[in-house]
mmCIF file of C-alpha atoms and ligand atoms in Angstrom:
data_model
loop_
_atom_site.group_PDB
_atom_site.id
_atom_site.type_symbol
_atom_site.label_atom_id
_atom_site.label_comp_id
_atom_site.label_asym_id
_atom_site.label_seq_id
_atom_site.Cartn_x
_atom_site.Cartn_y
_atom_site.Cartn_z
ATOM 1 C CA MET A 56 72.442 78.116 122.541
ATOM 2 C CA SER A 57 75.382 80.180 123.361
ATOM 3 C CA ARG A 58 75.635 82.383 126.500
ATOM 4 C CA PRO A 59 73.136 84.953 126.288
ATOM 5 C CA ALA A 60 74.500 88.409 126.441
ATOM 6 C CA LEU A 61 71.906 91.108 127.134
ATOM 7 C CA LEU A 62 72.381 94.942 126.671
ATOM 8 C CA PHE A 63 70.008 97.466 128.025
ATOM 9 C CA VAL A 64 69.680 101.025 126.140
ATOM 10 C CA CYS A 65 68.287 104.187 127.302
ATOM 11 C CA LEU A 66 68.980 107.880 126.260
ATOM 12 C CA GLY A 67 71.275 108.703 129.240
ATOM 13 C CA ASN A 68 72.640 105.347 130.925
ATOM 14 C CA ILE A 69 72.130 107.003 134.202
ATOM 15 C CA CYS A 70 68.775 106.435 135.123
ATOM 16 C CA ARG A 71 66.704 103.629 133.142
ATOM 17 C CA SER A 72 69.061 100.906 131.659
ATOM 18 C CA PRO A 73 71.515 100.880 134.585
ATOM 19 C CA MET A 74 68.198 100.212 136.759
ATOM 20 C CA ALA A 75 67.666 97.033 133.990
ATOM 21 C CA GLU A 76 71.148 95.955 133.997
ATOM 22 C CA GLY A 77 71.044 95.778 138.004
ATOM 23 C CA ALA A 78 67.360 94.184 138.057
ATOM 24 C CA LEU A 79 68.387 91.449 135.517
ATOM 25 C CA ARG A 80 72.011 90.794 137.302
ATOM 26 C CA ALA A 81 69.920 90.421 140.626
ATOM 27 C CA ALA A 82 67.329 88.365 139.220
ATOM 28 C CA ALA A 83 69.736 85.769 136.893
ATOM 29 C CA ASP A 84 72.120 85.244 140.200
ATOM 30 C CA LYS A 85 68.759 84.257 142.197
ATOM 31 C CA ALA A 86 67.705 81.915 139.412
ATOM 32 C CA GLY A 87 71.221 80.718 138.953
ATOM 33 C CA ILE A 88 71.206 81.369 135.368
ATOM 34 C CA ASP A 89 74.405 82.456 133.355
ATOM 35 C CA VAL A 90 74.081 85.621 131.434
ATOM 36 C CA PHE A 91 76.240 88.595 130.297
ATOM 37 C CA VAL A 92 74.415 92.057 130.935
ATOM 38 C CA ASP A 93 75.295 95.459 130.215
ATOM 39 C CA SER A 94 73.755 98.850 129.369
ATOM 40 C CA VAL A 95 74.390 101.855 127.221
ATOM 41 C CA GLY A 96 73.070 105.182 126.393
ATOM 42 C CA THR A 97 72.093 106.363 122.734
ATOM 43 C CA GLY A 98 73.554 110.120 124.288
ATOM 44 C CA SER A 99 76.855 110.739 125.067
ATOM 45 C CA TRP A 100 75.949 113.065 127.926
ATOM 46 C CA HIS A 101 77.123 110.951 130.768
ATOM 47 C CA ILE A 102 79.634 108.856 129.625
ATOM 48 C CA GLY A 103 81.923 107.713 132.720
ATOM 49 C CA GLU A 104 78.954 108.964 135.123
ATOM 50 C CA PRO A 105 77.663 106.360 138.034
ATOM 51 C CA PRO A 106 73.774 106.439 137.934
ATOM 52 C CA ASP A 107 72.006 108.940 138.934
ATOM 53 C CA PRO A 108 71.619 108.963 142.750
ATOM 54 C CA ARG A 109 67.795 108.652 142.522
ATOM 55 C CA ALA A 110 67.983 105.202 140.402
ATOM 56 C CA GLN A 111 70.717 104.332 143.085
ATOM 57 C CA ASP A 112 68.886 104.749 145.939
ATOM 58 C CA GLU A 113 65.759 103.208 144.640
ATOM 59 C CA MET A 114 68.084 99.918 143.506
ATOM 60 C CA LYS A 115 69.011 100.056 147.361
ATOM 61 C CA ARG A 116 65.334 99.722 148.406
ATOM 62 C CA HIS A 117 65.495 96.370 146.589
ATOM 63 C CA GLY A 118 68.791 95.251 147.828
ATOM 64 C CA VAL A 119 70.574 96.017 144.696
ATOM 65 C CA SER A 120 73.735 98.130 144.335
ATOM 66 C CA ILE A 121 74.387 99.649 140.865
ATOM 67 C CA ALA A 122 76.898 102.190 142.422
ATOM 68 C CA GLY A 123 79.751 100.759 140.380
ATOM 69 C CA LEU A 124 78.326 101.022 137.176
ATOM 70 C CA LYS A 125 79.575 103.824 134.692
ATOM 71 C CA GLY A 126 77.874 105.769 131.812
ATOM 72 C CA ARG A 127 78.797 104.299 128.060
ATOM 73 C CA GLN A 128 77.395 105.163 124.786
ATOM 74 C CA ILE A 129 76.278 102.376 122.187
ATOM 75 C CA ASN A 130 78.871 101.771 119.410
ATOM 76 C CA ALA A 131 79.056 99.043 116.707
ATOM 77 C CA GLU A 132 81.047 96.344 117.962
ATOM 78 C CA ASP A 133 78.035 96.250 120.572
ATOM 79 C CA TYR A 134 75.446 95.162 117.887
ATOM 80 C CA ARG A 135 77.983 92.353 117.278
ATOM 81 C CA ARG A 136 78.871 91.032 120.478
ATOM 82 C CA PHE A 137 75.370 91.031 122.357
ATOM 83 C CA THR A 138 72.490 88.426 121.248
ATOM 84 C CA HIS A 139 70.030 91.198 122.431
ATOM 85 C CA ILE A 140 69.484 94.269 122.296
ATOM 86 C CA PHE A 141 66.580 96.212 124.349
ATOM 87 C CA ALA A 142 65.434 99.668 124.160
ATOM 88 C CA LEU A 143 63.891 101.119 126.968
ATOM 89 C CA ASP A 144 61.395 103.401 124.890
ATOM 90 C CA ASP A 145 60.294 103.861 121.435
ATOM 91 C CA ASP A 146 62.477 106.804 120.654
ATOM 92 C CA ASN A 147 65.665 104.995 121.686
ATOM 93 C CA LEU A 148 64.593 101.698 119.784
ATOM 94 C CA GLU A 149 64.405 104.128 116.642
ATOM 95 C CA VAL A 150 68.009 105.293 117.266
ATOM 96 C CA ILE A 151 69.456 102.058 117.894
ATOM 97 C CA ARG A 152 68.066 100.606 114.799
ATOM 98 C CA GLN A 153 69.045 103.443 112.653
ATOM 99 C CA ARG A 154 72.533 103.153 113.939
ATOM 100 C CA ALA A 155 72.842 99.151 113.094
ATOM 101 C CA PRO A 156 75.669 98.254 111.214
ATOM 102 C CA SER A 157 75.080 95.998 107.990
ATOM 103 C CA ASP A 158 76.832 93.357 110.125
ATOM 104 C CA ALA A 159 74.583 93.718 113.077
ATOM 105 C CA SER A 160 73.570 90.062 114.542
ATOM 106 C CA ALA A 161 71.942 91.166 117.934
ATOM 107 C CA GLU A 162 68.456 91.227 118.003
ATOM 108 C CA ILE A 163 66.558 94.402 118.477
ATOM 109 C CA MET A 164 63.129 95.057 120.502
ATOM 110 C CA LEU A 165 61.565 96.833 123.305
ATOM 111 C CA LEU A 166 62.057 95.746 126.652
ATOM 112 C CA LEU A 167 58.549 95.713 127.648
ATOM 113 C CA ASP A 168 57.843 93.590 124.590
ATOM 114 C CA MET A 169 58.947 90.705 126.941
ATOM 115 C CA VAL A 170 56.240 91.521 129.270
ATOM 116 C CA GLU A 171 52.908 89.869 129.138
ATOM 117 C CA GLU A 172 50.147 92.806 128.816
ATOM 118 C CA ARG A 173 52.773 95.304 128.133
ATOM 119 C CA GLN A 174 53.943 95.092 124.729
ATOM 120 C CA GLY A 175 54.613 97.928 122.566
ATOM 121 C CA GLN A 176 54.677 99.914 126.034
ATOM 122 C CA PRO A 177 57.794 102.351 126.945
ATOM 123 C CA VAL A 178 59.838 102.340 130.354
ATOM 124 C CA ALA A 179 58.655 105.883 130.984
ATOM 125 C CA ASP A 180 61.672 108.233 131.444
ATOM 126 C CA PRO A 181 61.933 109.592 135.428
ATOM 127 C CA TYR A 182 65.116 112.170 134.781
ATOM 128 C CA PHE A 183 62.831 114.894 134.922
ATOM 129 C CA GLY A 184 60.360 114.046 137.442
ATOM 130 C CA GLY A 185 60.303 113.118 141.312
ATOM 131 C CA ALA A 186 61.314 109.883 143.408
ATOM 132 C CA ASP A 187 57.627 108.286 142.168
ATOM 133 C CA GLY A 188 58.905 107.962 138.890
ATOM 134 C CA PHE A 189 62.085 105.980 139.757
ATOM 135 C CA ALA A 190 59.546 103.689 141.745
ATOM 136 C CA ARG A 191 57.580 103.101 138.615
ATOM 137 C CA THR A 192 60.797 102.219 136.616
ATOM 138 C CA TRP A 193 61.699 99.668 139.388
ATOM 139 C CA GLU A 194 58.525 97.941 138.647
ATOM 140 C CA ASP A 195 58.962 98.249 135.208
ATOM 141 C CA VAL A 196 62.633 96.922 134.964
ATOM 142 C CA SER A 197 61.963 94.223 137.610
ATOM 143 C CA ALA A 198 58.891 93.013 135.637
ATOM 144 C CA ALA A 199 60.964 92.643 132.386
ATOM 145 C CA ALA A 200 63.784 90.978 134.249
ATOM 146 C CA ASP A 201 61.614 88.243 135.718
ATOM 147 C CA ALA A 202 60.291 87.609 132.063
ATOM 148 C CA LEU A 203 63.987 87.581 130.749
ATOM 149 C CA VAL A 204 64.862 85.076 133.252
ATOM 150 C CA ALA A 205 62.141 82.863 132.332
ATOM 151 C CA LYS A 206 62.936 83.074 128.833
ATOM 152 C CA PHE A 207 66.640 82.180 129.329
ATOM 153 C CA ARG A 208 66.096 79.489 131.757
ATOM 154 C CA ARG A 209 64.489 77.024 129.156
HETATM 155 P P1 4NP B 20 67.606 107.447 131.030
HETATM 156 O O1 4NP B 20 67.130 109.284 131.297
HETATM 157 O O2 4NP B 20 67.852 107.925 129.764
HETATM 158 O O3 4NP B 20 66.994 106.829 131.899
HETATM 159 O O4 4NP B 20 69.495 107.467 131.532
HETATM 160 C C1 4NP B 20 67.981 110.624 131.227
HETATM 161 C C2 4NP B 20 69.149 110.829 131.738
HETATM 162 C C3 4NP B 20 69.695 112.189 131.472
HETATM 163 C C4 4NP B 20 68.806 112.776 130.191
HETATM 164 C C5 4NP B 20 67.957 112.195 130.038
HETATM 165 C C6 4NP B 20 67.166 111.029 130.209
HETATM 166 N N1 4NP B 20 69.511 114.189 129.932
HETATM 167 O O5 4NP B 20 68.811 114.828 129.380
HETATM 168 O O6 4NP B 20 71.035 114.149 130.369
#
């Protein structure tokens, strides 16, 4: 198999998907597997911005820095360049599918479909809530990262 290239997609690319990116980078480093990882938003509001400070703080608590990431919006090339595109929730999954170019080659799915007993579930949007929402996001994205490392280690 060629090197996996994994793209995580949420709405703003400042909370959930950069946390998923950071969790996967950390898990892949620890496991010694070679994957290309990035994250984007379907929305354009936060292009060029670093992750939300609450997302950065939650990741820091788990020893992962995402301070250097910058918001970006999904584009047509992403569908050819990445082998897998993971939507953090159903709304974003639908938008990703709608915007797919005819020559898209990436496999597109819901992130928690990778996690046993979580199939079909969304990673809830923590943006409008409190810090506990970000702790939940960490639980979800780190479970997904572990499942992805197990999948791509084989
Ligand atoms: P994310 O969270 O999709 O997890 O990055 C959000 C960030 C920003 C907004 C919504 C959700 N917003 O409406 O600006």
